[in-house]
Amino acid sequence: MRNGRNCEGEMDPKGDIWAAPYRWGCMVIAYKTNKFQKHKLAPIEDWEDLWRPDLAGKIAMVDSPREVVGAVLKYMGASYNAKNINLEVNGGRDAVKLNLALLAKQVRLFDSVNYLKAFGVGDVWVAVGWSSDVIPVAKRMSNVAVIVPKSGASLWADLWAIPAASRIQTNQIGGRIRGPSPLIHQWIEFCLQAARALPFKQEVIPGASPSQIQDHAANMPVNMEFTKGRPRLNTNLIDGAPPLDIRKRCEFLEPLSDSTLSDYHWLLASIQEPGNGVIHKMYQYIAMVAKSSGWFGSKLT
């Protein structure tokens, strides 16, 4: 978490872009345990369960191209950050296209705004999204389990950063050479203290503390007084973080190369339905990024 990035969004210890994380999390799958028990369905454990015939039309998922295609790649035993799909994925692009088409038929709704609303009112029994979205909603509901797929998931992080524009000089009235507060480094150090993990352990803030990135943090004792009297969420997350064995298989999303972006473009174009639908939306989004951006990393992560 200490490496910088260069202007292409790639990890670079000599890069000019630096930030400090204040919380992080992962993609999760939430499902309604009462519906599963009533219909005698096996619990969800991994990405492969999204392809089960008994869940057809019962799934809502975010419409992020990286997460949708990434779920297919993880299902096929590959990395979110596969640089050459034909070489790194068994069966290549054609196999990914087939599994993507099958997933598109399984999912009733691809929508990063309304997927949890559909889950909440019972239109779907499964919701796939970011833990920062899913956990607060799941905690307000009963009979819901939230799991990190055992083969790993994508990771996200919210960061503190000092914008370069803060140093721009202005001639406006009251203007000054704007720079970072002299207290900014003290603030960042304060946020990174191990003691600041308390709000995450108390489940006041969704996500995990930066201290949880360290392998040993997963084994730290949890004081049950933090959540005494409150219902515990049925989840395999530990203080907002994936358990260590699963965490080793999780990945932060990396920028896509031109060739990989072309693969995504081809995959989404090959299964889009004319006129509308999420595949059409994601295809348009990929096309827009390809036309308007000189690099393809952060726009898709």
Coordinates of C-alpha atoms in Angstrom, one line a residue:
M1 CA 0.0 0.0 0.0
R2 CA 3.1 2.2 0.1
N3 CA 3.9 2.1 -3.6
G4 CA 3.2 5.1 -5.8
R5 CA 1.7 5.2 -9.3
N6 CA 2.8 6.8 -12.4
C7 CA 0.7 8.9 -14.8
E8 CA -0.5 5.7 -16.6
G9 CA -1.9 4.4 -13.3
E10 CA 0.8 1.7 -13.0
M11 CA 2.5 0.8 -9.7
D12 CA 5.8 2.7 -9.7
P13 CA 7.9 3.4 -6.5
K14 CA 9.2 6.5 -8.4
G15 CA 5.7 7.6 -9.5
D16 CA 4.4 11.1 -8.8
I17 CA 1.0 9.9 -7.5
W18 CA 0.7 8.9 -3.9
A19 CA -2.1 8.3 -1.5
A20 CA -2.8 6.8 2.0
P21 CA -5.7 4.3 2.5
Y22 CA -8.1 5.0 5.3
R23 CA -10.4 2.0 4.6
W24 CA -10.7 -0.8 2.1
G25 CA -12.9 -3.7 1.2
C26 CA -13.9 -6.2 -1.5
M27 CA -16.6 -7.5 -3.8
V28 CA -19.1 -9.6 -1.9
I29 CA -22.1 -11.8 -2.6
A30 CA -25.2 -11.3 -0.4
Y31 CA -28.1 -13.8 -0.5
K32 CA -31.4 -14.3 1.3
T33 CA -30.9 -17.3 3.6
N34 CA -34.7 -17.7 4.2
K35 CA -35.4 -18.0 0.5
F36 CA -32.5 -20.5 0.1
Q37 CA -33.8 -22.6 3.0
K38 CA -37.4 -22.5 1.8
H39 CA -36.4 -23.7 -1.7
K40 CA -33.7 -26.1 -0.4
L41 CA -31.0 -24.3 -2.2
A42 CA -27.3 -24.8 -1.4
P43 CA -25.6 -21.8 0.2
I44 CA -23.4 -19.6 -2.0
E45 CA -19.7 -20.1 -1.5
D46 CA -18.0 -19.0 -4.7
W47 CA -18.4 -17.3 -8.1
E48 CA -19.4 -20.6 -9.7
D49 CA -22.7 -20.5 -7.8
L50 CA -23.8 -17.6 -9.9
W51 CA -24.1 -19.9 -12.9
R52 CA -26.4 -22.4 -11.0
P53 CA -29.7 -23.0 -12.9
D54 CA -31.7 -22.6 -9.7
L55 CA -30.6 -19.0 -9.4
A56 CA -31.5 -17.9 -13.0
G57 CA -33.2 -14.6 -12.8
K58 CA -32.7 -14.3 -9.1
I59 CA -29.4 -12.2 -9.2
A60 CA -28.7 -8.5 -9.3
M61 CA -25.2 -7.2 -9.9
V62 CA -23.3 -4.0 -10.3
D63 CA -22.8 -2.9 -14.0
S64 CA -19.1 -2.4 -13.8
P65 CA -17.4 -4.0 -16.8
R66 CA -14.3 -4.8 -14.7
E67 CA -16.4 -6.6 -12.1
V68 CA -18.7 -8.4 -14.5
V69 CA -15.9 -9.7 -16.8
G70 CA -13.7 -10.2 -13.7
A71 CA -16.3 -12.5 -12.1
V72 CA -16.2 -14.6 -15.2
L73 CA -12.4 -14.7 -15.1
K74 CA -12.3 -15.7 -11.5
Y75 CA -15.0 -18.4 -12.2
M76 CA -12.6 -19.7 -14.8
G77 CA -9.6 -19.8 -12.5
A78 CA -7.9 -16.7 -14.0
S79 CA -7.0 -13.3 -12.7
Y80 CA -9.0 -10.0 -12.8
N81 CA -5.8 -8.5 -14.3
A82 CA -5.2 -11.1 -17.0
K83 CA -3.1 -9.3 -19.6
N84 CA -3.7 -11.8 -22.4
I85 CA -7.0 -13.6 -22.2
N86 CA -6.2 -16.0 -25.0
L87 CA -3.0 -17.2 -23.4
E88 CA -3.9 -16.9 -19.7
V89 CA -7.5 -18.3 -19.6
N90 CA -8.4 -21.9 -20.5
G91 CA -10.3 -21.8 -23.8
G92 CA -9.3 -18.1 -24.5
R93 CA -11.7 -15.4 -25.5
D94 CA -14.3 -17.7 -26.9
A95 CA -14.7 -19.5 -23.6
V96 CA -14.9 -16.3 -21.7
K97 CA -17.5 -15.0 -24.2
L98 CA -19.6 -18.1 -23.6
N99 CA -19.5 -17.9 -19.8
L100 CA -20.2 -14.1 -20.0
A101 CA -23.3 -14.8 -22.1
L102 CA -24.5 -17.4 -19.6
L103 CA -23.9 -15.1 -16.7
A104 CA -25.9 -12.3 -18.5
K105 CA -28.8 -14.7 -18.8
Q106 CA -28.6 -15.5 -15.1
V107 CA -28.6 -11.9 -13.9
R108 CA -32.0 -10.2 -13.8
L109 CA -30.5 -6.7 -13.2
F110 CA -27.1 -5.1 -13.9
D111 CA -27.3 -1.7 -12.2
S112 CA -24.9 -0.1 -9.7
V113 CA -27.6 2.2 -8.4
N114 CA -30.6 0.0 -8.0
Y115 CA -29.3 -3.5 -7.5
L116 CA -29.7 -3.4 -3.7
K117 CA -33.2 -2.0 -4.0
A118 CA -34.2 -5.0 -6.0
F119 CA -32.5 -7.2 -3.4
G120 CA -34.3 -5.4 -0.6
V121 CA -37.8 -5.7 -1.9
G122 CA -37.3 -9.4 -2.9
D123 CA -37.2 -9.1 -6.7
V124 CA -33.9 -11.0 -6.5
W125 CA -32.4 -13.3 -3.9
V126 CA -28.8 -12.6 -4.6
A127 CA -26.9 -9.3 -4.8
V128 CA -23.3 -8.9 -6.0
G129 CA -21.5 -5.7 -5.2
W130 CA -19.0 -3.7 -3.2
S131 CA -18.8 -4.4 0.5
S132 CA -19.2 -0.7 1.2
D133 CA -22.6 -0.8 -0.5
V134 CA -23.8 -4.2 0.6
I135 CA -22.8 -4.4 4.3
P136 CA -24.9 -1.4 5.5
V137 CA -27.9 -2.6 3.6
A138 CA -27.5 -6.2 4.8
K139 CA -27.2 -5.1 8.4
R140 CA -30.7 -3.5 8.2
M141 CA -32.2 -6.7 6.9
S142 CA -32.8 -10.1 8.5
N143 CA -32.1 -13.5 6.9
V144 CA -29.2 -12.3 4.8
A145 CA -25.7 -13.8 4.5
V146 CA -22.8 -11.9 3.0
I147 CA -19.7 -13.9 1.7
V148 CA -16.5 -13.2 0.0
P149 CA -16.1 -15.9 -2.7
K150 CA -13.6 -18.4 -1.6
S151 CA -11.6 -18.2 -4.9
G152 CA -11.0 -14.5 -4.1
A153 CA -12.5 -11.1 -5.2
S154 CA -11.5 -7.7 -6.3
L155 CA -10.4 -5.2 -3.6
W156 CA -11.2 -1.5 -3.4
A157 CA -9.6 1.2 -1.2
D158 CA -10.6 4.7 -0.3
L159 CA -7.6 7.0 -0.1
W160 CA -6.4 10.3 1.3
A161 CA -4.5 12.3 -1.3
I162 CA -3.3 15.9 -1.7
P163 CA -4.4 17.3 -5.1
A164 CA -1.7 18.8 -7.2
A165 CA -4.1 21.8 -7.8
S166 CA -3.8 22.7 -4.2
R167 CA -0.6 24.5 -5.1
I168 CA -2.0 26.7 -7.8
Q169 CA -1.5 30.5 -7.3
T170 CA -4.4 32.8 -7.8
N171 CA -4.8 36.6 -8.1
Q172 CA -8.3 36.7 -6.9
I173 CA -9.2 38.7 -3.9
G174 CA -8.3 36.8 -0.8
G175 CA -6.2 34.5 -3.0
R176 CA -3.0 32.9 -1.9
I177 CA -0.7 30.2 -2.9
R178 CA -2.8 27.2 -1.9
G179 CA -1.0 24.4 -0.4
P180 CA -1.7 21.4 1.8
S181 CA -2.5 22.1 5.5
P182 CA 0.6 21.8 7.7
L183 CA -1.4 19.3 9.7
I184 CA -2.1 17.0 6.8
H185 CA 0.7 14.5 7.6
Q186 CA -0.3 14.4 11.2
W187 CA -3.9 13.7 10.1
I188 CA -2.8 10.8 7.8
E189 CA -0.6 9.3 10.6
F190 CA -3.5 9.6 13.0
C191 CA -5.8 7.7 10.5
L192 CA -3.3 4.9 10.1
Q193 CA -2.8 4.2 13.8
A194 CA -3.9 0.7 14.9
A195 CA -6.2 2.3 17.4
R196 CA -8.2 3.8 14.6
A197 CA -9.4 0.3 13.7
L198 CA -12.0 0.6 16.5
P199 CA -14.8 2.1 14.4
F200 CA -14.3 -0.8 11.9
K201 CA -14.5 -3.4 14.7
Q202 CA -17.6 -1.7 16.1
E203 CA -19.0 -1.9 12.5
V204 CA -19.7 1.9 12.7
I205 CA -17.7 2.4 9.4
P206 CA -18.2 -0.2 6.6
G207 CA -15.0 -1.6 5.4
A208 CA -11.7 -2.6 7.0
S209 CA -9.0 -0.7 8.7
P210 CA -5.7 -0.2 6.8
S211 CA -4.1 -2.2 9.7
Q212 CA -6.0 -5.2 8.5
I213 CA -3.9 -5.4 5.4
Q214 CA -1.1 -6.9 7.5
D215 CA -1.5 -10.7 7.7
H216 CA -1.2 -10.8 11.4
A217 CA -4.1 -8.4 11.9
A218 CA -6.7 -11.1 10.9
N219 CA -5.7 -13.1 14.0
M220 CA -6.1 -10.2 16.5
P221 CA -8.6 -10.9 19.2
V222 CA -12.0 -9.2 18.9
N223 CA -13.7 -7.7 21.9
M224 CA -17.3 -8.9 21.7
E225 CA -18.3 -5.9 23.9
F226 CA -18.0 -3.8 20.7
T227 CA -21.1 -5.2 19.2
K228 CA -22.9 -6.5 22.4
G229 CA -26.7 -6.3 22.1
R230 CA -26.6 -5.9 18.3
P231 CA -27.4 -8.7 15.8
R232 CA -24.3 -10.1 14.2
L233 CA -24.2 -10.2 10.4
N234 CA -23.9 -13.7 8.9
T235 CA -20.7 -13.3 7.0
N236 CA -17.2 -14.7 6.5
L237 CA -15.7 -11.2 6.7
I238 CA -13.5 -10.6 9.7
D239 CA -13.7 -6.9 10.9
G240 CA -14.7 -6.0 7.4
A241 CA -11.9 -7.9 5.7
P242 CA -11.7 -11.2 3.9
P243 CA -10.3 -14.1 6.0
L244 CA -6.6 -14.5 5.4
D245 CA -6.8 -17.7 3.2
I246 CA -9.3 -15.9 0.9
R247 CA -7.5 -12.6 1.0
K248 CA -4.4 -14.2 -0.5
R249 CA -6.5 -14.8 -3.6
C250 CA -8.0 -11.3 -3.8
E251 CA -6.6 -8.6 -6.1
F252 CA -6.6 -4.9 -6.6
L253 CA -7.6 -4.0 -10.1
E254 CA -4.8 -2.8 -12.3
P255 CA -5.0 -0.6 -15.4
L256 CA -5.9 -2.4 -18.7
S257 CA -3.6 -2.3 -21.6
D258 CA -4.8 -1.4 -25.1
S259 CA -4.9 -5.0 -26.2
T260 CA -6.8 -6.1 -23.1
L261 CA -9.3 -3.2 -23.4
S262 CA -9.8 -4.4 -27.0
D263 CA -10.7 -7.9 -25.6
Y264 CA -13.2 -6.4 -23.2
H265 CA -14.7 -4.4 -26.1
W266 CA -15.0 -7.5 -28.1
L267 CA -16.5 -9.6 -25.3
L268 CA -19.2 -7.0 -24.5
A269 CA -20.0 -6.3 -28.1
S270 CA -20.4 -9.9 -28.9
I271 CA -23.3 -10.5 -26.4
Q272 CA -25.0 -7.1 -26.3
E273 CA -28.7 -7.0 -27.0
P274 CA -29.9 -4.4 -29.5
G275 CA -31.3 -1.2 -28.1
N276 CA -30.8 -1.4 -24.4
G277 CA -29.8 -3.6 -21.5
V278 CA -26.8 -3.6 -19.3
I279 CA -24.5 -5.2 -21.9
H280 CA -25.4 -2.4 -24.3
K281 CA -24.6 0.2 -21.6
M282 CA -21.3 -1.4 -20.7
Y283 CA -20.4 -1.7 -24.3
Q284 CA -21.0 2.0 -24.8
Y285 CA -19.0 2.8 -21.7
I286 CA -16.0 0.8 -22.9
A287 CA -16.3 2.4 -26.3
M288 CA -16.4 5.9 -24.7
V289 CA -13.3 5.2 -22.6
A290 CA -11.4 3.8 -25.7
K291 CA -12.2 7.0 -27.7
S292 CA -11.7 9.6 -25.0
S293 CA -8.8 8.3 -22.9
G294 CA -5.2 8.1 -23.6
W295 CA -4.8 5.4 -20.9
F296 CA -7.2 2.8 -19.7
G297 CA -6.5 2.1 -16.0
S298 CA -8.4 4.2 -13.5
K299 CA -11.3 4.8 -15.8
L300 CA -12.3 1.1 -15.4
T301 CA -11.3 0.5 -11.8

